[in-house]
Short mmCIF file of C-alpha atoms in Angstrom, two decimals:
data_model
loop_
_atom_site.label_atom_id
_atom_site.label_comp_id
_atom_site.label_asym_id
_atom_site.label_seq_id
_atom_site.Cartn_x
_atom_site.Cartn_y
_atom_site.Cartn_z
CA MET I 1 19.94 -18.41 59.23
CA ILE I 2 21.95 -19.86 61.25
CA ALA I 3 21.45 -19.39 65.25
CA LEU I 4 24.23 -20.31 67.76
CA ARG I 5 23.21 -22.86 70.22
CA HIS I 6 26.19 -22.84 73.20
CA VAL I 7 23.66 -25.21 76.22
CA PRO I 8 20.82 -26.72 74.50
CA TRP I 9 18.54 -25.25 76.88
CA GLU I 10 19.67 -22.00 75.51
CA ASP I 11 17.92 -21.58 71.82
CA LEU I 12 15.51 -19.17 69.86
CA GLY I 13 12.72 -19.64 72.27
CA ALA I 14 9.69 -16.97 70.94
CA PHE I 15 12.12 -16.02 67.93
CA GLU I 16 11.66 -19.01 65.99
CA ARG I 17 8.11 -19.16 65.85
CA HIS I 18 8.42 -15.12 64.31
CA ILE I 19 11.24 -16.68 62.04
CA VAL I 20 9.06 -19.17 60.89
CA ARG I 21 6.08 -16.48 60.26
CA LEU I 22 8.73 -14.81 58.26
CA GLY I 23 9.27 -18.43 56.10
CA ALA I 24 12.70 -18.47 56.70
CA GLU I 25 14.41 -21.14 57.82
CA VAL I 26 16.28 -22.06 60.74
CA GLU I 27 20.15 -24.38 61.25
CA TYR I 28 21.20 -24.49 64.85
CA VAL I 29 24.92 -24.76 65.16
CA ASP I 30 25.42 -26.62 68.67
CA LEU I 31 29.05 -25.54 69.88
CA PHE I 32 28.35 -27.45 72.45
CA ALA I 33 28.57 -31.01 70.82
CA GLY I 34 31.36 -29.31 68.71
CA SER I 35 30.05 -28.05 65.92
CA MET I 36 31.54 -24.71 64.54
CA PRO I 37 30.05 -22.93 61.17
CA SER I 38 31.96 -22.43 58.61
CA ALA I 39 33.44 -18.82 57.23
CA VAL I 40 33.19 -19.85 54.46
CA GLY I 41 29.70 -18.85 53.22
CA GLU I 42 27.79 -16.12 55.31
CA PRO I 43 24.46 -16.58 56.61
CA SER I 44 21.74 -14.70 55.49
CA ALA I 45 21.34 -13.82 59.00
CA LEU I 46 22.75 -14.91 62.39
CA PHE I 47 21.24 -15.44 65.97
CA VAL I 48 24.36 -16.25 69.11
CA MET I 49 22.13 -16.68 71.77
CA GLY I 50 23.09 -17.46 75.53
CA GLY I 51 25.16 -19.82 77.80
CA PRO I 52 26.18 -19.89 81.39
CA MET I 53 29.91 -19.56 80.27
CA GLY I 54 32.10 -16.07 79.98
CA VAL I 55 33.84 -14.62 77.27
CA TYR I 56 36.96 -15.14 78.66
CA GLU I 57 36.73 -18.08 79.43
CA GLY I 58 38.62 -19.26 76.27
CA ASP I 59 41.35 -22.04 77.84
CA ARG I 60 37.85 -24.01 79.67
CA TYR I 61 36.10 -23.23 76.07
CA PRO I 62 37.90 -23.30 73.40
CA PHE I 63 35.13 -22.27 71.23
CA LEU I 64 34.78 -19.38 71.91
CA ARG I 65 37.58 -18.01 70.37
CA ARG I 66 36.75 -19.45 67.00
CA GLU I 67 33.26 -17.78 67.69
CA VAL I 68 33.99 -14.85 68.68
CA GLU I 69 36.22 -15.21 65.65
CA PHE I 70 33.27 -16.24 62.92
CA ILE I 71 30.94 -13.22 64.53
CA ARG I 72 33.91 -10.81 63.59
CA SER I 73 34.05 -12.09 60.25
CA CYS I 74 29.83 -12.12 59.99
CA LEU I 75 30.33 -8.10 61.47
CA GLU I 76 32.81 -7.29 58.53
CA SER I 77 30.53 -8.99 55.49
CA GLY I 78 27.19 -7.13 57.00
CA VAL I 79 25.80 -9.92 57.79
CA PRO I 80 22.63 -9.06 59.85
CA THR I 81 23.31 -10.25 63.27
CA VAL I 82 21.84 -10.02 67.24
CA GLY I 83 23.13 -11.32 70.38
CA VAL I 84 21.64 -12.29 73.58
CA CYS I 85 22.99 -12.27 77.36
CA LEU I 86 26.09 -14.83 76.62
CA GLY I 87 25.24 -13.55 72.46
CA SER I 88 25.45 -9.84 73.27
CA GLN I 89 28.61 -10.49 75.46
CA LEU I 90 30.69 -12.45 72.57
CA LEU I 91 29.46 -9.81 69.62
CA ALA I 92 30.94 -6.83 71.86
CA ALA I 93 34.22 -8.87 72.45
CA ALA I 94 34.48 -9.25 68.57
CA LEU I 95 33.89 -5.71 68.79
CA GLY I 96 36.47 -5.14 70.76
CA ALA I 97 35.03 -4.47 73.56
CA GLY I 98 35.29 -5.23 77.39
CA VAL I 99 33.57 -8.46 79.12
CA TYR I 100 33.28 -9.12 82.24
CA PRO I 101 31.76 -9.79 85.66
CA ASN I 102 29.23 -7.28 86.42
CA PRO I 103 31.31 -5.42 89.53
CA ARG I 104 27.41 -4.83 91.55
CA GLY I 105 26.49 -8.47 90.95
CA LYS I 106 24.45 -10.61 88.59
CA GLU I 107 20.97 -9.92 87.60
CA ILE I 108 18.54 -12.46 87.31
CA GLY I 109 14.68 -12.56 87.27
CA TRP I 110 11.55 -9.35 86.33
CA GLY I 111 12.94 -5.85 85.39
CA GLU I 112 13.01 -2.21 83.95
CA ILE I 113 14.67 -1.32 80.97
CA THR I 114 14.78 2.69 80.43
CA THR I 115 15.91 2.51 76.73
CA MET I 116 18.15 5.43 75.98
CA PRO I 117 17.21 8.83 73.20
CA GLU I 118 19.07 6.63 70.57
CA ALA I 119 16.23 3.90 70.81
CA ALA I 120 13.73 6.71 69.30
CA SER I 121 15.18 6.47 65.63
CA ASP I 122 16.06 2.43 66.27
CA PRO I 123 14.30 -0.78 63.86
CA ILE I 124 14.17 -2.25 67.29
CA PHE I 125 14.44 -0.31 70.34
CA SER I 126 11.68 2.23 68.61
CA ARG I 127 9.47 -0.54 68.97
CA PHE I 128 9.90 -0.71 73.02
CA ALA I 129 8.19 2.11 75.95
CA PRO I 130 10.57 3.99 77.16
CA THR I 131 10.76 1.60 79.93
CA GLU I 132 9.96 -1.76 79.62
CA THR I 133 9.29 -5.61 81.90
CA VAL I 134 12.05 -8.13 80.86
CA LEU I 135 14.19 -11.06 82.19
CA HIS I 136 17.45 -10.93 83.49
CA TRP I 137 19.71 -13.75 83.75
CA HIS I 138 23.56 -12.67 83.31
CA GLY I 139 26.66 -12.31 85.41
CA ASP I 140 28.72 -10.79 82.89
CA ILE I 141 28.74 -7.12 81.73
CA PHE I 142 30.16 -5.42 78.91
CA ASP I 143 31.73 -2.06 78.19
CA LEU I 144 29.97 0.11 74.87
CA PRO I 145 31.73 -1.01 71.69
CA PRO I 146 33.57 1.40 70.22
CA GLY I 147 31.14 3.18 67.50
CA ALA I 148 28.40 1.91 69.39
CA ILE I 149 25.11 3.06 69.62
CA PRO I 150 23.99 2.72 73.48
CA LEU I 151 20.25 1.41 72.81
CA ALA I 152 18.73 1.03 77.02
CA SER I 153 20.15 0.43 80.76
CA SER I 154 18.85 -0.55 83.78
CA ALA I 155 19.79 -0.25 87.89
CA VAL I 156 22.72 -2.16 87.61
CA THR I 157 23.44 -2.68 83.93
CA PRO I 158 25.10 0.54 82.43
CA CYS I 159 24.75 -0.61 78.96
CA GLN I 160 22.08 -3.82 78.82
CA ALA I 161 21.50 -3.05 74.13
CA PHE I 162 23.38 -1.81 71.67
CA ARG I 163 23.30 -1.44 67.62
CA TRP I 164 27.10 -1.19 65.56
CA GLY I 165 26.16 -0.35 61.90
CA SER I 166 22.62 -0.36 60.81
CA SER I 167 21.76 -4.14 61.55
CA ALA I 168 24.44 -5.34 64.54
CA TRP I 169 22.53 -5.71 67.77
CA GLY I 170 23.69 -6.82 70.98
CA ILE I 171 20.71 -7.51 73.45
CA LEU I 172 21.65 -8.81 77.36
CA PHE I 173 18.51 -8.96 78.59
CA HIS I 174 16.08 -12.55 77.66
CA VAL I 175 13.77 -10.89 75.10
CA GLU I 176 13.22 -14.08 73.41
CA ALA I 177 11.29 -15.59 76.78
CA ASP I 178 8.03 -17.40 76.27
CA ASP I 179 6.37 -19.77 78.57
CA GLY I 180 8.30 -22.37 76.67
CA LEU I 181 11.51 -21.04 77.65
CA LEU I 182 10.66 -20.38 80.89
CA SER I 183 9.54 -24.00 81.34
CA ARG I 184 12.54 -25.41 80.18
CA TRP I 185 15.01 -22.71 81.84
CA LEU I 186 13.11 -23.15 85.79
CA SER I 187 13.37 -27.75 85.05
CA GLU I 188 17.10 -26.82 83.94
CA PRO I 189 19.21 -27.85 88.12
CA GLN I 190 22.10 -25.50 86.73
CA MET I 191 19.35 -22.24 86.08
CA ILE I 192 17.78 -23.49 89.02
CA ALA I 193 21.27 -22.96 90.82
CA GLU I 194 21.80 -20.16 90.26
CA ALA I 195 18.45 -18.09 90.88
CA SER I 196 18.16 -19.81 94.10
CA ALA I 197 21.86 -18.91 95.09
CA GLN I 198 20.53 -14.88 94.69
CA ASP I 199 17.40 -15.97 96.63
CA PRO I 200 16.13 -18.70 97.16
CA ASN I 201 12.51 -17.61 95.76
CA LEU I 202 13.60 -16.35 93.32
CA PRO I 203 12.73 -19.36 90.74
CA GLU I 204 9.25 -19.71 92.29
CA ALA I 205 9.24 -15.58 91.72
CA ILE I 206 10.46 -15.68 88.89
CA ALA I 207 7.34 -18.32 87.34
CA ARG I 208 4.87 -16.28 88.80
CA GLU I 209 5.50 -12.99 87.50
CA ALA I 210 5.88 -14.93 83.57
CA PRO I 211 2.43 -14.41 83.06
CA ARG I 212 2.07 -10.60 83.63
CA HIS I 213 4.67 -9.60 81.72
CA VAL I 214 4.97 -12.72 78.91
CA PRO I 215 2.24 -11.13 76.47
CA ARG I 216 4.08 -7.94 76.24
CA LEU I 217 7.61 -9.90 75.10
CA GLU I 218 5.51 -10.83 72.09
CA SER I 219 5.98 -8.13 69.97
CA LEU I 220 9.31 -7.40 71.07
CA GLN I 221 10.33 -10.20 69.69
CA ALA I 222 8.69 -9.46 66.30
CA ALA I 223 10.58 -6.04 66.31
CA VAL I 224 13.57 -8.12 66.88
CA VAL I 225 13.58 -10.64 63.51
CA ASP I 226 11.30 -8.35 61.67
CA ALA I 227 14.97 -6.40 61.95
CA LEU I 228 17.01 -8.51 61.06
CA LEU I 229 14.63 -10.22 58.61
CA GLY I 230 12.07 -8.19 57.18
CA PRO I 231 8.46 -7.69 58.24
CA ALA I 232 6.08 -9.95 57.40
CA GLU I 233 4.14 -8.33 54.24
CA GLY I 234 1.49 -6.31 55.16
CA GLY I 235 3.16 -6.39 58.74
#
């Protein structure tokens, strides 16, 4: 399977641990370094991770246009796919949905999501409680793609997650967060500056509240990886 990475600090996070648990191998494709996956020979599964750029910034980041085309080809071929944060926005764009800055402002920090009724039968979101506290770190949102199933929302973002077809999910919040990922993010000047612009105390609050919320995320991370790669034997 492959993971598309847009900046060095936004990798698979805790997903990687669960991927290894299932015996799969990960190949990172670092778009920021000029790499681009080949359209020949689709991956067994695809993760599209986060980043600070916007889907609509193709003039500034030319790889985004080619990336959307690659994601679309994977979807058309039935490749199991999960897009997280920017990845979910790219997935939505590949499916023809609009992506744009949230008129209600950025959503950064620990906050609740609420699952939709359709989540009850979803391979991933059926393992979520009706309300979960997750890590948000985004300014852009997307419309629900044509034919997609809505799965979750939050107070300021109508569509936090969706499924398209039987094996493609867009997840705007950072379900992959663990202690290691948070440590990297809260040491990254660009991310500290973005959070501090919302509230000077926000980076400290994210770190302080992490021990309350990170342990719960582990089972949700397993749900995501199991849906793409199949649960471990006996799992």
